[in-house]
CSV table of C-alpha atoms in Angstrom, one decimal:
chain,number,residue,atom,x,y,z
A,1,MET,CA,0.1,0.0,0.0
A,2,ALA,CA,2.8,2.5,0.9
A,3,ASN,CA,4.8,1.7,-2.2
A,4,ARG,CA,6.7,3.0,-5.1
A,5,THR,CA,3.7,4.8,-6.9
A,6,GLN,CA,3.7,8.5,-6.9
A,7,ILE,CA,1.4,10.1,-4.3
A,8,SER,CA,0.2,13.4,-5.9
A,9,THR,CA,0.2,16.4,-3.7
A,10,ARG,CA,-3.3,17.7,-3.2
A,11,ASN,CA,-4.4,20.9,-1.4
A,12,SER,CA,-8.0,21.4,-0.2
A,13,ALA,CA,-8.7,17.7,-0.5
A,14,LEU,CA,-12.0,16.6,1.2
A,15,LEU,CA,-12.8,14.3,4.0
A,16,ALA,CA,-15.8,12.0,3.2
A,17,VAL,CA,-18.1,10.4,5.9
A,18,ILE,CA,-20.2,7.3,5.6
A,19,ALA,CA,-21.9,7.1,9.1
A,20,ASP,CA,-25.2,7.5,11.1
A,21,GLU,CA,-27.0,10.9,11.3
A,22,ASP,CA,-25.4,12.0,14.5
A,23,THR,CA,-21.9,11.3,13.5
A,24,VAL,CA,-22.4,13.0,10.1
A,25,THR,CA,-24.1,16.0,11.8
A,26,GLY,CA,-21.1,16.3,14.2
A,27,PHE,CA,-18.6,16.3,11.4
A,28,LEU,CA,-20.6,18.7,9.3
A,29,LEU,CA,-20.6,21.1,12.3
A,30,ALA,CA,-16.9,20.7,12.2
A,31,GLY,CA,-16.9,22.1,8.7
A,32,VAL,CA,-16.2,19.1,6.4
A,33,GLY,CA,-19.5,19.2,4.4
A,34,ASN,CA,-19.0,19.9,0.7
A,35,VAL,CA,-21.8,20.1,-2.1
A,36,ASP,CA,-20.6,20.5,-5.6
A,37,LEU,CA,-22.4,21.8,-8.7
A,38,ARG,CA,-24.1,18.6,-9.3
A,39,ARG,CA,-25.4,18.7,-5.6
A,40,LYS,CA,-23.2,15.8,-4.9
A,41,THR,CA,-22.2,15.6,-1.3
A,42,ASN,CA,-19.1,14.1,0.4
A,43,TYR,CA,-21.2,12.3,3.0
A,44,LEU,CA,-23.7,9.5,3.3
A,45,ILE,CA,-26.2,9.2,6.1
A,46,VAL,CA,-26.8,5.5,6.8
A,47,ASP,CA,-30.0,4.5,8.5
A,48,SER,CA,-32.4,1.5,8.7
A,49,LYS,CA,-33.6,2.2,5.2
A,50,THR,CA,-30.2,2.4,3.5
A,51,THR,CA,-29.4,-0.6,1.3
A,52,VAL,CA,-26.0,-2.4,1.2
A,53,LYS,CA,-26.0,-1.5,-2.6
A,54,ALA,CA,-26.3,2.2,-1.8
A,55,ILE,CA,-23.4,1.9,0.7
A,56,GLU,CA,-21.3,-0.1,-1.8
A,57,ASP,CA,-21.9,2.5,-4.6
A,58,THR,CA,-21.0,5.5,-2.3
A,59,PHE,CA,-17.9,3.7,-1.0
A,60,LYS,CA,-16.7,3.0,-4.6
A,61,ASP,CA,-17.7,6.6,-5.5
A,62,PHE,CA,-15.7,8.2,-2.6
A,63,THR,CA,-12.7,6.0,-3.2
A,64,THR,CA,-12.4,6.9,-6.8
A,65,ARG,CA,-13.0,10.6,-6.6
A,66,GLU,CA,-9.8,12.7,-6.9
A,67,ASP,CA,-10.8,15.3,-4.5
A,68,ILE,CA,-11.3,13.0,-1.5
A,69,ALA,CA,-8.3,12.3,0.7
A,70,ILE,CA,-9.7,10.5,3.7
A,71,VAL,CA,-13.0,8.4,3.9
A,72,LEU,CA,-14.4,7.9,7.4
A,73,ILE,CA,-16.7,5.0,7.7
A,74,SER,CA,-18.4,3.7,10.9
A,75,GLN,CA,-17.0,0.2,11.6
A,76,TYR,CA,-20.5,-1.5,11.6
A,77,ILE,CA,-21.1,-0.1,8.2
A,78,ALA,CA,-17.7,-1.2,7.1
A,79,ASN,CA,-18.7,-4.6,8.3
A,80,MET,CA,-21.6,-4.7,5.8
A,81,ILE,CA,-19.3,-4.1,3.0
A,82,ARG,CA,-16.2,-5.8,4.5
A,83,PHE,CA,-15.1,-7.6,1.4
A,84,LEU,CA,-15.1,-4.2,-0.5
A,85,VAL,CA,-13.2,-2.5,2.3
A,86,ASP,CA,-10.7,-5.2,2.7
A,87,SER,CA,-9.9,-5.4,-1.0
A,88,TYR,CA,-9.3,-1.7,-1.2
A,89,ASN,CA,-5.5,-1.2,-1.0
A,90,LYS,CA,-4.7,2.4,-2.3
A,91,PRO,CA,-2.8,4.8,-0.2
A,92,VAL,CA,-5.2,7.7,-1.0
A,93,PRO,CA,-7.9,8.1,0.0
A,94,ALA,CA,-7.2,6.5,3.3
A,95,ILE,CA,-10.0,4.5,4.8
A,96,LEU,CA,-10.4,5.0,8.6
A,97,GLU,CA,-12.9,2.9,10.5
A,98,ILE,CA,-14.5,4.8,13.4
A,99,PRO,CA,-16.8,3.7,16.3
A,100,SER,CA,-20.5,4.5,16.2
A,101,LYS,CA,-22.8,5.2,19.2
A,102,SER,CA,-24.0,1.6,19.4
A,103,HIS,CA,-21.0,-0.1,18.1
A,104,PRO,CA,-17.7,0.5,19.8
A,105,TYR,CA,-14.4,0.1,17.8
A,106,ASP,CA,-13.1,-3.4,17.5
A,107,PRO,CA,-9.5,-3.6,16.4
A,108,THR,CA,-9.9,-7.2,15.3
A,109,HIS,CA,-12.3,-6.2,12.5
A,110,ASP,CA,-10.2,-3.1,11.4
A,111,SER,CA,-9.0,-3.9,7.7
A,112,VAL,CA,-5.4,-2.6,8.3
A,113,LEU,CA,-4.8,-4.1,11.6
A,114,SER,CA,-6.3,-7.6,10.6
A,115,ARG,CA,-3.9,-7.5,7.7
A,116,VAL,CA,-0.8,-6.6,9.9
A,117,LYS,CA,-1.9,-8.6,13.1
A,118,TYR,CA,0.3,-11.7,12.4
A,119,LEU,CA,3.3,-9.5,12.9
A,120,PHE,CA,2.3,-9.2,16.6
A,121,SER,CA,3.0,-12.8,17.1
A,122,ALA,CA,6.5,-13.1,18.3
A,123,GLU,CA,6.7,-16.7,17.0
A,124,SER,CA,6.1,-15.8,13.4
A,125,VAL,CA,8.7,-13.0,13.4
A,126,ALA,CA,11.3,-15.0,15.2
A,127,SER,CA,10.9,-18.1,12.9
A,128,GLU,CA,11.3,-15.9,9.8
A,129,ARG,CA,14.4,-14.4,11.1
A,130,ARG,CA,16.1,-17.8,11.9
B,1,MET,CA,45.4,-11.6,3.7
B,2,GLU,CA,44.9,-8.0,4.9
B,3,GLY,CA,42.6,-7.6,2.0
B,4,GLN,CA,40.5,-10.6,3.0
B,5,ASP,CA,40.2,-9.2,6.6
B,6,GLN,CA,39.1,-5.9,5.2
B,7,THR,CA,36.5,-7.4,3.0
B,8,ARG,CA,35.2,-9.6,5.9
B,9,GLY,CA,35.1,-6.4,8.0
B,10,ASP,CA,33.1,-4.4,5.3
B,11,GLU,CA,30.7,-7.3,5.0
B,12,ALA,CA,30.2,-7.5,8.7
B,13,GLN,CA,29.7,-3.7,8.8
B,14,GLN,CA,27.1,-4.0,5.9
B,15,GLU,CA,25.4,-6.7,7.8
B,16,LYS,CA,25.2,-4.8,11.0
B,17,GLN,CA,23.8,-1.8,9.1
B,18,LYS,CA,21.2,-3.9,7.5
B,19,GLN,CA,20.3,-5.5,10.8
B,20,GLU,CA,19.9,-2.0,12.3
B,21,ALA,CA,17.7,-0.9,9.5
B,22,GLU,CA,15.5,-4.0,9.9
B,23,ASP,CA,15.3,-3.4,13.6
B,24,GLU,CA,14.3,0.3,13.0
B,25,ASN,CA,11.4,-0.9,10.7
B,26,VAL,CA,10.2,-3.1,13.4
B,27,LEU,CA,10.3,-0.5,16.0
B,28,GLN,CA,8.6,2.0,13.6
B,29,PHE,CA,5.9,-0.6,13.1
B,30,LEU,CA,5.3,-1.3,16.7
B,31,ASP,CA,5.5,2.3,17.7
B,32,SER,CA,2.9,3.3,15.0
B,33,ALA,CA,0.7,0.4,15.8
B,34,ASP,CA,0.7,1.4,19.5
B,35,THR,CA,0.1,5.0,18.9
B,36,PHE,CA,-2.7,4.1,16.4
B,37,LEU,CA,-4.5,2.0,19.0
B,38,THR,CA,-4.1,4.6,21.8
B,39,LEU,CA,-5.4,7.4,19.5
B,40,MET,CA,-8.4,5.2,18.6
B,41,ASP,CA,-9.2,5.1,22.3
B,42,SER,CA,-8.9,8.7,22.6
B,43,LEU,CA,-11.0,9.2,19.5
B,44,SER,CA,-13.7,6.9,21.0
B,45,SER,CA,-14.0,9.0,24.1
B,46,THR,CA,-14.0,12.3,22.2
B,47,LEU,CA,-16.7,11.0,19.9
B,48,ARG,CA,-18.8,9.8,22.9
B,49,GLN,CA,-18.6,13.2,24.4
B,50,GLY,CA,-19.7,14.8,21.0
B,51,TRP,CA,-22.7,12.4,20.7
B,52,LEU,CA,-23.7,13.2,24.3
B,53,GLU,CA,-23.5,17.0,23.7
B,54,LEU,CA,-25.4,16.6,20.5
B,55,ALA,CA,-28.2,14.6,22.3
B,56,SER,CA,-28.3,17.3,25.0
B,57,ALA,CA,-28.6,20.0,22.3
B,58,ARG,CA,-31.4,18.0,20.6
B,59,HIS,CA,-33.1,17.8,23.9
B,60,SER,CA,-33.0,21.4,24.7
B,61,MET,CA,-33.7,22.9,21.2
B,62,GLY,CA,-36.0,20.0,19.9
B,63,ALA,CA,-35.5,17.1,17.6
B,64,SER,CA,-36.8,18.9,14.5
B,65,ARG,CA,-34.3,21.7,15.0
B,66,ILE,CA,-31.2,19.4,14.8
B,67,SER,CA,-31.9,16.9,11.9
B,68,SER,CA,-30.4,16.0,8.5
B,69,ALA,CA,-33.3,17.8,6.9
B,70,LEU,CA,-31.7,21.1,7.8
B,71,PHE,CA,-28.4,20.3,6.1
B,72,ASP,CA,-27.2,22.9,3.7
B,73,LEU,CA,-27.5,21.4,0.2
B,74,LYS,CA,-26.8,24.6,-1.7
B,75,LEU,CA,-23.4,24.7,-3.4
B,76,HIS,CA,-20.6,25.3,-1.0
B,77,SER,CA,-17.1,24.0,-0.4
B,78,ALA,CA,-15.8,22.4,2.7
B,79,ALA,CA,-14.5,25.0,5.3
B,80,THR,CA,-12.2,22.3,6.7
B,81,SER,CA,-10.1,20.5,4.3
B,82,LEU,CA,-7.0,18.4,4.0
B,83,GLN,CA,-3.6,18.6,2.3
B,84,VAL,CA,-1.9,15.5,1.1
B,85,THR,CA,1.8,15.5,0.5
B,86,GLN,CA,4.2,12.7,-0.4
B,87,HIS,CA,6.5,11.6,2.4
B,88,ASP,CA,9.6,9.8,1.2
B,89,VAL,CA,10.5,6.9,3.6
B,90,GLY,CA,13.5,5.6,1.6
B,91,SER,CA,14.7,5.9,-2.0
B,92,MET,CA,11.7,3.8,-3.3
B,93,VAL,CA,9.1,3.8,-0.7
B,94,LYS,CA,6.6,6.8,-0.6
B,95,ARG,CA,3.7,7.3,1.7
B,96,PRO,CA,1.1,10.0,2.1
B,97,HIS,CA,1.1,12.6,4.8
B,98,PHE,CA,-2.1,14.4,5.7
B,99,THR,CA,-2.3,17.9,7.2
B,100,LEU,CA,-5.6,19.3,8.4
B,101,HIS,CA,-6.5,22.8,7.3
B,102,LYS,CA,-9.4,24.1,9.5
B,103,TRP,CA,-12.0,26.7,9.0
B,104,SER,CA,-10.4,28.2,5.7
B,105,PHE,CA,-7.3,29.0,7.7
B,106,PRO,CA,-5.2,31.6,5.7
B,107,ASP,CA,-3.4,29.9,2.8
B,108,ASP,CA,0.0,30.3,4.4
B,109,GLU,CA,1.8,27.0,3.9
B,110,THR,CA,4.6,27.8,6.5
B,111,CYS,CA,2.0,28.9,9.1
B,112,CYS,CA,-0.3,25.9,8.5
B,113,SER,CA,2.5,23.2,8.3
B,114,GLU,CA,4.1,24.5,11.5
B,115,GLU,CA,0.9,24.6,13.3
B,116,ALA,CA,-0.1,21.2,12.1
B,117,LYS,CA,3.3,19.7,13.0
B,118,PHE,CA,3.0,21.3,16.5
B,119,ASN,CA,-0.5,20.0,16.8
B,120,GLU,CA,0.4,16.6,15.6
B,121,ASP,CA,3.3,16.4,18.1
B,122,LYS,CA,1.1,17.6,21.0
B,123,LEU,CA,-1.6,14.9,20.1
B,124,GLN,CA,1.0,12.2,20.0
B,125,LYS,CA,2.4,13.2,23.3
B,126,ASN,CA,-1.2,13.3,24.6
B,127,ALA,CA,-1.6,9.7,23.4
B,128,ASN,CA,1.2,8.7,25.8
B,129,SER,CA,0.0,10.8,28.7
B,130,PRO,CA,-3.7,11.5,28.9
B,131,GLN,CA,-4.7,14.8,30.2
B,132,LEU,CA,-8.0,16.5,31.1
B,133,ARG,CA,-9.3,18.5,28.2
B,134,HIS,CA,-10.2,22.1,28.9
B,135,ARG,CA,-13.9,22.7,28.1
B,136,GLY,CA,-14.9,25.7,25.9
B,137,THR,CA,-12.0,25.4,23.4
B,138,SER,CA,-10.8,22.7,21.1
B,139,GLN,CA,-7.4,21.3,21.4
B,140,PHE,CA,-6.5,23.2,18.2
B,141,SER,CA,-7.5,26.6,19.8
B,142,GLU,CA,-5.5,25.9,22.9
B,143,LEU,CA,-2.4,25.2,20.7
B,144,LEU,CA,-3.1,28.3,18.8
B,145,GLU,CA,-2.8,30.3,21.9
B,146,LYS,CA,0.4,28.7,22.8
B,147,SER,CA,2.0,28.4,19.3
B,148,PRO,CA,4.8,30.7,18.4
B,149,THR,CA,2.9,33.4,16.4
B,150,SER,CA,2.4,37.0,17.2
B,151,ASP,CA,-0.5,38.0,19.4
B,152,GLY,CA,-2.1,40.2,16.7
B,153,SER,CA,-2.1,37.5,14.0
B,154,SER,CA,-3.4,34.8,16.3
B,155,LEU,CA,-6.3,37.1,17.5
B,156,LYS,CA,-7.1,37.7,13.8
B,157,ILE,CA,-7.1,34.0,13.0
B,158,ASP,CA,-9.1,33.1,16.1
B,159,ASN,CA,-11.8,35.7,15.0
B,160,GLN,CA,-11.9,34.2,11.6
B,161,ILE,CA,-12.2,30.7,13.1
B,162,GLN,CA,-15.1,31.9,15.3
B,163,LYS,CA,-16.9,33.3,12.2
B,164,GLU,CA,-16.5,30.2,10.4
B,165,ARG,CA,-17.8,28.2,13.4
B,166,SER,CA,-20.9,30.5,13.6
B,167,LYS,CA,-21.5,29.9,9.9
B,168,SER,CA,-21.4,26.2,10.4
B,169,LEU,CA,-23.8,26.4,13.3
B,170,SER,CA,-26.2,28.6,11.4
B,171,MET,CA,-27.6,25.8,9.4
B,172,PHE,CA,-29.6,25.0,12.8
B,173,GLY,CA,-30.8,28.4,13.4
B,174,THR,CA,-29.4,31.8,14.7
B,175,LEU,CA,-29.8,30.9,18.4
B,176,VAL,CA,-28.4,27.6,19.2
B,177,SER,CA,-27.8,25.8,22.5
B,178,PRO,CA,-24.3,26.0,24.1
B,179,LYS,CA,-24.4,22.2,24.0
B,180,LEU,CA,-24.4,22.3,20.2
B,181,ARG,CA,-21.3,24.6,20.3
B,182,ALA,CA,-19.7,22.2,22.7
B,183,ALA,CA,-20.6,19.3,20.3
B,184,GLN,CA,-18.9,21.2,17.4
B,185,LEU,CA,-15.8,21.6,19.4
B,186,SER,CA,-15.7,17.9,20.3
B,187,PHE,CA,-16.0,16.9,16.7
B,188,GLU,CA,-13.2,19.4,15.8
B,189,THR,CA,-11.0,17.6,18.3
B,190,ALA,CA,-12.1,14.3,16.9
B,191,LEU,CA,-11.0,15.5,13.4
B,192,GLU,CA,-7.6,16.6,14.7
B,193,THR,CA,-7.2,13.0,16.3
B,194,LEU,CA,-8.3,11.4,13.0
B,195,ILE,CA,-5.6,13.1,11.0
B,196,VAL,CA,-2.9,11.9,13.4
B,197,ILE,CA,-4.5,8.5,13.2
B,198,ALA,CA,-4.4,8.6,9.4
B,199,ASN,CA,-0.7,9.5,9.5
B,200,MET,CA,0.0,6.7,12.1
B,201,ARG,CA,-1.8,4.3,9.8
B,202,SER,CA,0.2,5.4,6.8
B,203,SER,CA,3.5,5.0,8.9
B,204,MET,CA,2.4,1.5,10.1
B,205,ILE,CA,1.6,0.3,6.6
B,206,SER,CA,4.9,1.6,5.2
B,207,ALA,CA,6.9,-0.1,8.1
B,208,PHE,CA,4.9,-3.3,7.4
B,209,ASP,CA,5.6,-3.4,3.8
B,210,GLN,CA,9.3,-2.8,4.5
B,211,ILE,CA,9.3,-5.8,7.0
B,212,GLN,CA,7.5,-8.0,4.6
B,213,LYS,CA,9.9,-7.2,1.9
B,214,GLU,CA,12.8,-8.1,4.3
B,215,MET,CA,11.2,-11.3,5.2
B,216,GLU,CA,10.8,-12.2,1.6
B,217,ASP,CA,14.5,-11.4,1.0
B,218,ILE,CA,15.3,-13.7,4.0
B,219,LYS,CA,13.2,-16.5,2.5
B,220,GLN,CA,15.0,-16.2,-0.9
């Protein structure tokens, strides 16, 4: 992921949010909200009526937009599209899984931590070095 | 004979340097992972505080006054944005570095990058030694007061930040609950923490990739 590909410098890049209403409200209060000429926003409010397809499409859209540098996604929502999140491997935009009101953060489900967790096992590192 | 000894000495030196570089990568990985997890805990408690303040504001102002139906859907750009730069780890490895630009901060790269670096260092230190957060200001505003800029310019910047904050709050009406203002500050702090988390994540992935490459070289 952090590799030889060039990372272009971007100024005024956006932070996208895929989360429940309260989390999105909070981050909009902090000034991250953006609406472009086509009335496309950089956030998606996920509620009980939001379909998995809609979340997937929004995730794909946010991760392919040039103007977005970080995508915040509630971990319980990331779990709904886990395959898509885990298969994403570009350095930018960075995907950060955040807790929600009813679902605390679980490091074992985080896509980056689950990828690197085997390095925490002393046995696996020691055996490779012998 | 002496030549052979020198060659052996050079090889031993190279091997030692290689070992030190490998150890450095492992240390960087463990350090980044530890800071990442500590900051995620800090983020969780900041977000909890923000949600609680939002719920209190909703209770005092009424549920209909704080809802997604009131979000501004007219054309507007984000007041808080990010700068992404390339951080060269070695000759070949590059990773992104994120910097937060809050509330249409003046486009002074030196000012912003110094503030952001100062801010990031402070948050990383806080990750190791938790402190009570002063209410009424976000950590960023506190750092602004203590950062090495002149009093005049920091007052001007502070006024501009307050104006931007009020503009953001205005989508929920002119008179808003103090709890809503407090929620805004909490989410600003959460944003600052998230940018440091993003940089830690980037550092962790970079170190992990280096270690993986070393392990593959050992296997060969």
